Amino acid sequence: MKHTASLKETLPGMGRILRRFAPQISKQRTLLFLSFLALLAETLLRLLEPWPLKIIFDYILLPGANRTALTLPGIGPVSTLLLLSLLTLGSIGLAMLRGAAAYSSTAGMAVAASRVMAEIRGDLYSHLQRLSLSFHSQAKTGDLIARVTQDITRLREVTVMALLPLFASTLTLVGMIAVMFWLHWEMAVIAIAIFPLFVWSMTRTSRQIREVVRRQRKREGAMAATAAEAIGAIKVVQALSLQNLLESTFSSHNRESLQEDAEAQKLSAALERTMEVLVTVGVALVLWRGVQLVLAGAVTAGELLVFITYLKTTFKPIRQLAKYAGQIAKATASGERVIDVLDRIPDVRDMRGAIEAPAFRGAVEFQQVTFAYNRPDFADQKSIEMNADTLCDVSFVVQPGEHVALVGPSGSGKSTLVSLLLRFYDPLEGRILIDGHDLREYKIDSLRRQISIVLQDSILFASTVRENIAYGCLGATDADVEAAAKLANAHEFIIKLPQGYDTVLGERGATLSGGQRQRIAIARAAIRRAPIVILDEPTTGLDNHSEQVVNQALKRLTQGYTTFIISHNLHTVEQVDRILYVENGRVLEQGTHQELLQLGGKYAKLYHAQSKVYSLQNKRNGGNNVIAI
Ligand code: ATP
């Protein structure tokens, strides 16, 4: 009992990890059961292994033993040579059988562990993809990637290389202790008298190792995050000459991680040596008492030999525990990092009883919607301060097919407002209705399928142009892709690319110009034929010519569909059906361009201010029309 408790102490967190992954583990139960049977067989064979030696010692080697013939119970007289040959063959047979059993159990468990880990990795990846934006906007990409790759790999390696052998040895240990008590209880008591010392030094050092390793894993996560961020934004890093600064951040993490690694190794090595000394003390004490017992004729020399052999085997798992303590601590830290992500519940998820959304007509209503980005969603970020409300009591109604512009100062909450429509976040108060029904009544996927979005900086994937467009609608045909590209004014330039629609783009579409990227993004949005379209400053940053081409495409994309246009350029939205002026998270004014000008409020002021700037620019450029959507 005492020993089991010590193992629990020594393998902190492992129990929690095993419990958490029980569903994945139970899928491999047949393989694990067979491997366990092989392990039991190995243990039994190991228990039998010293016995031929005992017989050789007691019946053949010792003075007074009958060296010519022996009478064995049930067999009768056998010659010494025959007995020796039988015992030798028996030893070889036992060793071979044990080898086969050990191979089967190790290989079986290793395969099961690999399958379990592959499934956990798959689950982790798909869970990450489903976690809400509130989680992703605070998490570090590099750190998350490290969890999906390194942490799972480490968990698998340690499970196979440390935990399984340890489990096997522990089973042997229990068997050996039982046999030792059966052989001679007094020597058995002496042998296990040093166990409390084992437990004490193991628990103490393991705790220290665990602390160091936890710090190290966190630092490695930070290192991966720094590297991912810098490499992902290499253009900015080089343009701003930030290489040295980022290098020094990275190398200071690197140095500290190295120091922590060395510290963990030292602790582990010290524990190993302590265990070795304790084992030697245990064996010496048993030998000291055992020899006295042999001399007194209480036990035979062969029995003492078997006892000492058992004792050495018994101490093996303890020595192994010391050897693997560092690795197990690392695996525990990795497992905790994986569980930390897996246990996060997406705060935006399908409600119970959510249904597939029917085809929308496109009527949208915000009813007293209030929202704030304030919920800490990531363990490392618990200190996030409560923000003031980003949106406050927002109410408006949009008719199907109506084009609505959201305008207002930067940071006023325009993008947040459309994020709520996509259910990237849920309102804290109020509700959003589409065709009279709360968004939350529908399954998220079925809702998002009916909304197209074009952002200011559209993200494309490192695959072909065709695939990038087809991502907009699962099951789209080549003809659909081409039609969407034509609508988006993209067909012309796509067919001039080296492999046309099959040209593979750079990561995030880096091999295209800004205007080209936007047109592919418009094609991707167009292919969905969604009844609701969101345009979040899709022409910002484009030159005049690209802006005109993109605007033509957008006009076609949005024709007849409910459309939300976020724009800083008020001249591009003069023609829309309605303008909502947003400031400090509130809709302060709404109406047509003319109505708002007549109102003479904030919108009118902003419009007149912009008009002055534009007329100056137009004079300089010789006049340049802005095409309104
Ligand atoms: P812009 O015109 O500059 O794009 P916007 O009107 O679209 O601005 P939002 O992007 O909606 O404004 O941001 C509104 C407020 O919410 C800002 O104060 C911003 O700092 C904050 N905010 C935006 N995204 C997040 C986020 N993921 N977490 C926390 N706060 C955020």
XYZ file of C-alpha atoms and ligand atoms in Angstrom:
660
model
C 0.000 0.000 0.000
C 2.746 2.269 0.998
C 4.461 1.711 -2.294
C 1.367 2.424 -4.364
C 0.926 5.696 -2.537
C 4.533 6.619 -3.223
C 4.103 5.900 -6.894
C 1.079 8.152 -6.962
C 3.155 10.857 -5.384
C 6.009 10.235 -7.766
C 3.849 10.284 -10.841
C 1.970 13.481 -10.120
C -0.578 14.495 -12.658
C -0.134 11.240 -14.603
C -3.312 9.883 -13.013
C -5.200 12.973 -14.093
C -3.782 12.656 -17.585
C -4.731 8.982 -17.853
C -8.232 9.701 -16.543
C -8.688 12.576 -18.983
C -7.674 10.411 -21.923
C -9.664 7.375 -20.784
C -12.037 7.533 -23.799
C -9.136 7.416 -26.271
C -7.351 4.736 -24.227
C -10.437 2.550 -23.938
C -10.655 2.324 -27.742
C -7.407 0.331 -27.615
C -8.616 -1.905 -24.804
C -8.282 -5.213 -26.711
C -4.674 -4.536 -27.637
C -3.934 -3.233 -24.172
C -5.564 -6.276 -22.562
C -3.502 -8.686 -24.685
C -0.348 -6.700 -23.925
C -1.241 -6.826 -20.253
C -1.603 -10.621 -20.405
C 1.837 -10.804 -22.020
C 3.136 -8.575 -19.247
C 1.686 -10.908 -16.604
C 3.317 -13.873 -18.346
C 6.617 -12.012 -18.395
C 6.328 -11.266 -14.693
C 5.584 -14.897 -13.828
C 8.481 -16.114 -15.950
C 10.753 -13.600 -14.293
C 9.689 -14.937 -10.910
C 10.623 -18.460 -12.034
C 13.992 -17.441 -13.454
C 16.192 -17.757 -10.312
C 14.827 -21.199 -9.368
C 17.033 -23.395 -11.604
C 19.969 -21.597 -9.970
C 18.693 -22.507 -6.514
C 18.423 -26.191 -7.458
C 21.914 -26.179 -8.956
C 23.240 -24.572 -5.798
C 21.434 -26.697 -3.236
C 21.476 -30.061 -4.999
C 24.591 -30.054 -7.153
C 27.201 -27.586 -5.959
C 27.015 -27.562 -2.194
C 29.231 -29.895 -0.142
C 27.295 -32.934 0.937
C 25.025 -32.852 -2.112
C 24.711 -36.215 -3.887
C 26.628 -35.601 -7.115
C 25.900 -38.869 -8.892
C 22.183 -39.429 -8.543
C 19.236 -37.588 -7.079
C 15.737 -38.669 -6.321
C 13.261 -36.049 -7.429
C 9.727 -36.179 -6.084
C 7.382 -37.633 -8.708
C 10.233 -38.439 -11.121
C 12.510 -40.776 -9.214
C 16.306 -40.979 -9.381
C 18.046 -38.792 -12.006
C 21.731 -38.366 -12.680
C 23.355 -35.036 -11.763
C 24.419 -34.504 -15.373
C 20.873 -35.037 -16.604
C 19.541 -32.667 -13.944
C 22.150 -30.038 -14.809
C 21.319 -30.374 -18.517
C 17.582 -30.135 -17.784
C 18.086 -27.087 -15.581
C 20.292 -25.424 -18.191
C 17.720 -26.079 -20.910
C 15.004 -24.922 -18.546
C 16.860 -21.629 -17.879
C 17.298 -21.046 -21.614
C 13.640 -21.929 -22.249
C 12.458 -19.573 -19.497
C 14.630 -16.746 -20.829
C 13.325 -17.271 -24.373
C 9.711 -17.394 -23.278
C 10.206 -14.331 -21.139
C 11.812 -12.531 -24.082
C 8.836 -13.372 -26.295
C 6.370 -12.234 -23.639
C 8.316 -9.026 -23.005
C 8.466 -8.293 -26.738
C 4.727 -8.847 -27.158
C 3.809 -6.652 -24.221
C 6.206 -3.830 -25.160
C 5.307 -3.868 -28.854
C 1.570 -4.132 -28.133
C 1.613 -1.296 -25.647
C 3.796 0.870 -27.877
C 1.373 0.460 -30.785
C -1.589 1.159 -28.505
C 0.162 4.250 -27.085
C 0.947 5.556 -30.569
C -2.667 5.081 -31.648
C -3.939 6.818 -28.520
C -1.576 9.745 -29.053
C -2.481 10.063 -32.735
C -6.119 10.272 -31.735
C -5.430 12.828 -29.008
C -3.452 14.918 -31.491
C -6.343 14.780 -33.975
C -8.799 15.741 -31.239
C -6.568 18.577 -30.094
C -6.246 19.962 -33.612
C -9.953 19.836 -34.327
C -10.733 21.303 -30.898
C -8.320 24.163 -31.564
C -10.115 24.915 -34.806
C -13.411 25.092 -32.973
C -12.310 27.292 -30.111
C -13.797 30.765 -30.231
C -12.035 33.848 -31.461
C -11.897 35.112 -27.881
C -9.476 32.253 -27.189
C -7.473 32.604 -30.398
C -7.067 36.349 -30.162
C -5.299 35.856 -26.823
C -3.423 32.610 -27.482
C 0.008 32.551 -29.109
C 0.081 30.662 -32.395
C 3.589 29.254 -31.893
C 2.717 28.025 -28.436
C -0.395 26.283 -29.735
C 1.584 24.643 -32.524
C 4.138 23.469 -29.952
C 1.297 21.837 -28.025
C -0.039 20.017 -31.077
C 3.406 18.833 -32.160
C 6.122 18.726 -29.464
C 3.940 18.147 -26.416
C 2.074 15.242 -27.962
C 5.335 13.731 -29.249
C 6.891 14.001 -25.815
C 3.849 12.446 -24.191
C 4.034 9.521 -26.615
C 7.771 8.994 -26.269
C 7.657 9.013 -22.513
C 4.615 6.749 -22.375
C 6.400 4.178 -24.516
C 9.937 4.599 -23.236
C 9.393 5.233 -19.541
C 5.888 4.657 -18.323
C 5.314 1.236 -19.869
C 8.641 -0.303 -18.696
C 7.966 1.209 -15.321
C 4.532 -0.329 -15.200
C 6.000 -3.720 -16.105
C 8.669 -3.461 -13.424
C 6.139 -2.372 -10.828
C 4.083 -5.457 -11.511
C 7.230 -7.567 -11.099
C 7.981 -5.732 -7.871
C 4.640 -6.704 -6.332
C 5.188 -10.363 -7.308
C 8.739 -10.365 -6.026
C 7.821 -8.870 -2.654
C 5.123 -11.525 -2.240
C 7.591 -14.341 -3.047
C 10.229 -12.779 -0.795
C 7.811 -12.838 2.144
C 6.947 -16.410 1.288
C 10.644 -17.340 1.180
C 11.665 -15.617 4.374
C 9.636 -12.927 6.062
C 12.502 -11.628 8.239
C 14.803 -10.936 5.291
C 11.847 -9.462 3.391
C 11.170 -7.020 6.229
C 14.847 -5.975 6.258
C 14.716 -5.491 2.479
C 11.672 -3.250 2.454
C 12.755 -1.334 5.573
C 14.584 1.137 3.354
C 11.486 1.839 1.223
C 10.469 4.927 3.243
C 13.849 6.455 2.388
C 13.204 5.728 -1.288
C 9.808 7.349 -1.075
C 11.099 10.391 0.725
C 13.956 11.222 -1.638
C 11.892 10.353 -4.702
C 8.956 12.553 -3.734
C 11.175 15.469 -2.819
C 13.286 15.407 -5.972
C 10.379 14.654 -8.309
C 8.573 17.706 -7.055
C 11.630 19.847 -7.747
C 12.062 18.334 -11.214
C 8.405 18.902 -12.003
C 8.591 22.564 -11.100
C 11.684 23.104 -13.246
C 10.209 21.190 -16.168
C 6.933 23.099 -16.028
C 8.840 26.358 -16.232
C 10.894 24.984 -19.098
C 7.853 23.849 -21.130
C 6.251 27.239 -20.681
C 9.426 28.907 -21.844
C 9.677 26.605 -24.856
C 6.088 27.554 -25.713
C 7.071 31.236 -25.493
C 10.090 30.565 -27.706
C 7.919 28.864 -30.314
C 5.504 31.792 -30.133
C 8.288 34.353 -30.656
C 9.675 32.379 -33.596
C 6.254 31.873 -35.198
C 5.331 35.532 -34.790
C 8.638 36.796 -36.186
C 8.709 34.391 -39.126
C 5.017 35.021 -39.875
C 5.700 38.749 -40.028
C 9.182 38.564 -41.537
C 8.465 41.457 -43.923
C 7.725 43.832 -41.055
C 10.590 42.461 -38.980
C 13.105 43.090 -41.766
C 11.611 46.417 -42.774
C 11.803 47.703 -39.199
C 15.194 45.992 -38.625
C 13.803 44.180 -35.624
C 15.964 41.087 -36.153
C 18.422 41.898 -33.367
C 15.718 42.765 -30.871
C 13.735 39.599 -31.576
C 16.891 37.523 -31.615
C 17.825 38.724 -28.158
C 14.319 37.902 -26.817
C 14.555 34.470 -28.386
C 18.064 33.770 -27.167
C 17.319 34.862 -23.611
C 14.403 32.360 -23.541
C 16.703 29.825 -25.146
C 19.414 30.353 -22.531
C 16.995 30.075 -19.649
C 15.411 26.970 -21.114
C 18.872 25.437 -21.407
C 19.645 26.242 -17.776
C 16.363 24.714 -16.667
C 17.015 21.635 -18.743
C 20.450 21.244 -17.160
C 18.922 21.744 -13.711
C 16.343 19.006 -14.357
C 19.056 16.655 -15.635
C 21.201 17.299 -12.568
C 18.308 16.645 -10.207
C 17.457 13.456 -12.056
C 21.089 12.254 -12.022
C 21.404 12.992 -8.298
C 18.224 11.040 -7.611
C 19.539 8.100 -9.603
C 22.767 7.994 -7.598
C 20.881 8.250 -4.272
C 18.704 5.333 -5.328
C 21.741 3.261 -6.260
C 23.317 3.845 -2.854
C 20.062 2.931 -1.107
C 19.750 -0.254 -3.187
C 23.307 -1.247 -2.267
C 22.575 -0.610 1.413
C 19.433 -2.768 1.174
C 21.246 -5.662 -0.523
C 24.168 -5.468 1.945
C 21.819 -5.575 4.957
C 19.976 -8.605 3.586
C 23.277 -10.328 2.821
C 24.553 -9.591 6.323
C 21.498 -11.175 7.946
C 21.093 -13.870 5.281
C 24.603 -15.289 5.678
C 24.019 -15.565 9.433
C 20.782 -17.448 8.737
C 22.554 -19.795 6.265
C 25.312 -20.477 8.818
C 22.659 -21.198 11.442
C 21.022 -23.614 8.964
C 17.758 -21.642 8.938
C 17.895 -21.142 5.155
C 19.903 -22.822 2.396
C 22.556 -20.986 0.385
C 20.402 -21.469 -2.715
C 17.465 -19.764 -1.023
C 19.681 -16.826 -0.078
C 20.846 -16.635 -3.698
C 17.258 -16.613 -4.971
C 16.400 -13.997 -2.374
C 19.254 -11.697 -3.372
C 18.363 -12.119 -7.069
C 14.759 -11.201 -6.275
C 15.910 -8.279 -4.241
C 17.928 -6.863 -7.121
C 14.990 -7.263 -9.469
C 12.685 -5.729 -6.892
C 14.816 -2.641 -6.686
C 14.933 -2.254 -10.467
C 11.657 -0.322 -10.806
C 12.778 1.969 -8.052
C 16.015 2.684 -9.838
C 14.046 3.116 -13.060
C 11.679 5.503 -11.394
C 14.646 7.656 -10.492
C 15.998 7.395 -14.030
C 12.687 8.261 -15.613
C 11.508 10.795 -13.027
C 12.689 13.686 -15.185
C 11.130 12.320 -18.329
C 7.866 11.532 -16.597
C 7.786 15.030 -15.152
C 8.273 16.385 -18.671
C 5.490 14.205 -20.012
C 3.232 15.319 -17.198
C 3.935 18.963 -17.976
C 3.257 18.278 -21.668
C 0.089 16.350 -20.866
C -1.147 19.200 -18.707
C -0.545 21.654 -21.549
C -2.545 19.469 -23.929
C -5.390 19.029 -21.433
C -5.355 22.749 -20.744
C -6.424 23.360 -24.346
C -8.714 20.325 -24.664
C -10.658 21.295 -21.551
C -11.479 24.726 -22.842
C -15.079 24.940 -23.834
C -15.644 27.247 -26.825
C -17.706 30.098 -25.418
C -19.532 30.293 -28.728
C -21.004 26.905 -29.542
C -24.184 25.325 -30.827
C -26.965 25.689 -28.283
C -28.828 22.582 -27.230
C -31.558 21.961 -29.782
C -29.935 24.214 -32.410
C -31.294 23.497 -35.895
C -29.918 23.799 -39.430
C -30.666 27.321 -40.598
C -33.223 27.507 -43.418
C -32.353 29.578 -46.521
C -32.305 33.172 -45.245
C -34.192 36.016 -46.861
C -31.694 38.381 -45.262
C -33.647 40.457 -42.711
C -31.315 41.353 -39.828
C -32.256 42.926 -36.531
C -30.075 43.944 -33.597
C -32.133 44.282 -30.411
C -30.429 46.232 -27.608
C -27.154 44.418 -28.143
C -24.385 44.980 -25.611
C -20.978 43.340 -25.857
C -17.514 43.577 -24.272
C -14.258 41.769 -24.934
C -13.599 40.931 -21.333
C -13.712 37.251 -20.696
C -10.293 35.821 -20.006
C -10.279 32.616 -21.981
C -6.733 31.430 -21.665
C -4.986 30.227 -18.525
C -1.869 32.323 -19.099
C -3.911 35.458 -19.564
C -5.950 35.536 -16.401
C -4.978 39.072 -15.692
C -6.838 40.616 -18.618
C -8.587 43.704 -17.423
C -12.304 44.155 -17.804
C -12.924 46.340 -20.832
C -15.690 48.869 -20.943
C -18.533 47.761 -23.197
C -17.400 47.682 -26.832
C -20.998 47.801 -28.031
C -23.729 49.343 -25.949
C -27.465 48.979 -26.458
C -27.238 48.735 -30.249
C -30.585 48.389 -32.033
C -31.415 48.572 -35.738
C -33.381 46.713 -38.395
C -32.171 45.848 -41.905
C -34.573 44.710 -44.634
C -33.681 41.811 -46.980
C -31.482 43.084 -49.796
C -30.813 46.404 -48.076
C -27.281 47.849 -48.243
C -26.170 49.336 -44.955
C -22.935 51.179 -44.305
C -21.288 51.252 -40.897
C -19.181 54.358 -40.493
C -17.522 56.103 -37.596
C -14.156 56.705 -35.957
C -11.557 53.976 -35.663
C -12.151 51.628 -32.723
C -15.819 52.589 -32.449
C -16.993 48.956 -32.725
C -17.931 48.503 -36.415
C -15.990 45.274 -36.962
C -17.153 43.969 -33.608
C -20.743 44.524 -34.683
C -20.395 42.339 -37.766
C -18.401 39.734 -35.787
C -21.496 39.244 -33.658
C -23.569 38.628 -36.778
C -21.166 35.810 -37.702
C -21.331 34.532 -34.108
C -17.597 34.902 -33.606
C -18.784 36.165 -30.234
C -22.168 36.218 -28.519
C -23.721 39.422 -27.125
C -23.614 39.856 -23.374
C -27.110 41.319 -23.519
C -29.769 41.670 -26.202
C -30.195 39.514 -29.268
C -29.592 39.419 -32.973
C -32.310 38.130 -35.256
C -32.166 36.912 -38.827
C -35.562 36.687 -40.503
C -37.123 37.057 -37.049
C -35.177 34.241 -35.346
C -32.367 34.498 -32.815
C -29.028 33.509 -34.383
C -28.438 31.103 -31.523
C -31.342 28.931 -32.650
C -29.239 27.843 -35.609
C -26.195 25.618 -35.870
C -23.165 27.856 -36.250
C -21.929 26.187 -39.442
C -25.297 26.509 -41.137
C -25.467 30.191 -40.148
C -21.965 31.056 -41.363
C -22.512 29.228 -44.655
C -25.096 31.885 -45.515
C -22.863 34.858 -44.852
C -20.067 35.953 -47.188
C -17.292 38.140 -45.958
C -14.552 40.168 -47.628
C -12.016 41.709 -45.272
C -9.513 44.499 -45.706
C -6.636 42.047 -45.852
C -8.071 38.846 -47.199
C -6.214 35.741 -46.168
C -5.609 33.197 -48.890
C -4.186 29.731 -48.374
C -1.002 28.254 -49.832
C -2.919 26.119 -52.331
C -4.090 26.644 -55.918
C -6.190 29.607 -57.017
C -8.997 27.191 -57.868
C -8.979 25.663 -54.378
C -8.843 29.079 -52.764
C -12.010 30.127 -54.566
C -13.717 26.776 -54.067
C -13.129 26.969 -50.273
C -16.061 29.406 -50.289
C -18.504 26.608 -51.039
C -17.919 22.913 -50.438
C -18.662 20.917 -53.586
C -18.179 23.829 -55.997
C -17.451 22.736 -59.582
C -14.757 24.180 -61.872
C -17.506 26.012 -63.757
C -18.722 27.583 -60.477
C -15.153 28.669 -59.697
C -14.731 30.275 -63.105
C -18.115 32.018 -62.939
C -17.255 33.408 -59.492
C -13.840 34.561 -60.742
C -15.483 36.342 -63.694
C -17.953 38.062 -61.378
C -15.015 39.148 -59.208
C -13.053 40.602 -62.153
C -10.391 38.007 -61.382
C -10.656 35.650 -64.370
C -8.536 37.873 -66.624
C -5.510 37.978 -64.384
C -5.882 34.360 -63.190
C -5.573 32.936 -66.723
C -2.398 34.964 -67.169
C -0.792 33.308 -64.117
C 1.815 30.596 -64.990
C -0.567 27.693 -64.360
C -3.818 29.639 -64.549
C -6.327 28.372 -61.987
C -3.854 25.699 -60.914
C -1.166 28.178 -59.869
C -0.138 27.502 -56.292
C -0.146 30.667 -54.205
C 2.415 31.646 -51.573
C 1.506 31.409 -47.912
C -1.365 33.830 -47.143
C -1.455 34.633 -50.860
C 1.866 36.471 -50.622
C 2.663 35.973 -54.320
C -0.245 38.177 -55.472
C -0.802 41.927 -55.346
C -3.236 43.383 -52.824
C -5.896 44.021 -55.482
C -5.530 40.515 -56.918
C -5.832 38.982 -53.465
C -9.006 40.957 -52.854
C -10.536 39.843 -56.149
C -9.863 36.191 -55.348
C -11.401 36.783 -51.930
C -14.444 38.316 -53.640
C -14.689 35.280 -55.921
C -14.491 33.082 -52.808
C -17.321 35.105 -51.261
C -19.338 35.121 -54.490
C -19.272 31.358 -54.924
C -21.350 30.957 -51.755
C -24.254 33.024 -53.160
C -24.926 33.975 -49.575
C -27.970 36.158 -48.822
C -25.946 38.275 -46.387
C -22.632 39.889 -47.346
C -20.148 41.662 -45.090
C -17.515 43.949 -46.547
C -15.010 45.146 -43.959
C -13.023 47.923 -45.669
C -12.256 45.710 -48.668
C -10.656 48.472 -50.746
C -8.528 50.138 -48.099
C -4.907 50.253 -49.120
C -5.535 49.666 -52.834
C -4.447 52.103 -55.548
C -7.125 53.918 -57.537
C -7.176 51.499 -60.444
C -7.340 48.374 -58.248
C -9.978 50.054 -56.106
C -12.167 50.665 -59.159
C -11.839 47.081 -60.390
C -12.496 45.679 -56.920
C -15.473 48.007 -56.433
C -17.046 46.817 -59.690
C -16.653 43.242 -58.459
C -18.135 44.114 -55.090
C -21.105 45.756 -56.762
C -21.870 42.532 -58.601
C -21.225 40.435 -55.489
C -23.719 42.333 -53.367
C -26.480 42.943 -55.901
C -29.811 41.907 -54.371
C -28.242 40.718 -51.113
C -28.370 42.218 -47.632
C -24.997 43.912 -47.310
C -23.041 45.486 -44.476
C -20.238 47.737 -45.640
C -17.677 49.045 -43.204
C -15.839 51.981 -44.648
C -13.765 54.930 -43.574
C -14.230 56.588 -46.938
C -17.683 58.155 -46.711
C -17.719 58.906 -50.453
C -17.840 55.188 -51.228
C -21.030 54.734 -49.249
C -23.062 57.765 -50.317
C -25.336 55.608 -52.464
C -26.148 52.892 -49.933
C -29.706 52.502 -48.650
C -28.830 53.414 -45.094
C -25.869 54.617 -43.100
C -25.322 53.809 -39.414
C -22.948 56.192 -37.670
C -21.210 54.310 -34.822
C -19.205 55.982 -32.073
C -18.049 54.545 -28.739
C -19.995 51.376 -29.373
C -23.324 53.143 -29.930
C -25.298 53.816 -33.108
C -25.681 57.582 -32.797
C -27.279 58.402 -36.158
C -28.924 56.452 -38.955
C -30.541 57.329 -42.270
C -29.688 57.881 -45.909
C -26.726 60.037 -46.862
C -29.040 62.972 -47.604
C -30.991 62.546 -44.388
C -27.839 62.515 -42.309
C -26.447 65.557 -44.090
C -29.684 67.382 -43.388
C -29.523 66.290 -39.763
C -26.216 68.134 -39.572
C -24.850 65.843 -36.851
C -21.647 63.868 -36.452
C -21.924 62.159 -39.826
C -22.374 65.468 -41.650
C -19.369 66.916 -39.839
C -17.175 63.952 -40.744
C -18.421 63.985 -44.331
C -17.647 67.682 -44.809
C -14.213 67.234 -43.237
C -13.445 64.351 -45.611
C -14.842 66.237 -48.599
C -12.346 69.036 -48.054
C -9.460 66.568 -48.011
C -10.762 64.740 -51.106
C -11.281 67.876 -53.131
C -7.722 68.894 -52.361
C -6.450 65.446 -53.368
C -8.591 65.403 -56.505
C -7.170 68.746 -57.540
C -3.674 67.333 -57.141
C -4.515 64.064 -58.972
C -6.428 65.760 -61.746
C -9.730 64.247 -60.562
C -10.461 60.647 -59.807
C -13.889 59.180 -59.408
C -14.726 56.932 -56.559
C -17.156 54.229 -57.516
C -19.714 53.700 -54.812
C -20.957 50.230 -54.023
P -11.501 50.226 -37.217
O -12.344 51.177 -37.993
O -10.220 50.849 -36.831
O -11.372 48.901 -37.869
P -13.700 49.385 -35.578
O -14.704 50.446 -35.457
O -13.970 48.279 -36.536
O -12.259 49.999 -35.824
P -13.414 47.314 -33.627
O -12.368 46.564 -34.360
O -14.775 46.749 -33.591
O -13.480 48.810 -34.104
O -12.898 47.503 -32.129
C -13.704 48.110 -31.139
C -12.931 48.075 -29.811
O -12.759 46.765 -29.382
C -11.558 48.690 -29.907
O -11.381 49.480 -28.730
C -10.605 47.549 -29.888
O -9.447 47.869 -29.191
C -11.393 46.493 -29.132
N -11.105 45.148 -29.644
C -11.208 44.713 -30.916
N -10.912 43.399 -31.032
C -10.605 42.988 -29.777
C -10.210 41.729 -29.210
N -10.094 40.630 -29.947
N -9.984 41.680 -27.880
C -10.105 42.761 -27.113
N -10.480 43.966 -27.575
C -10.720 44.100 -28.885
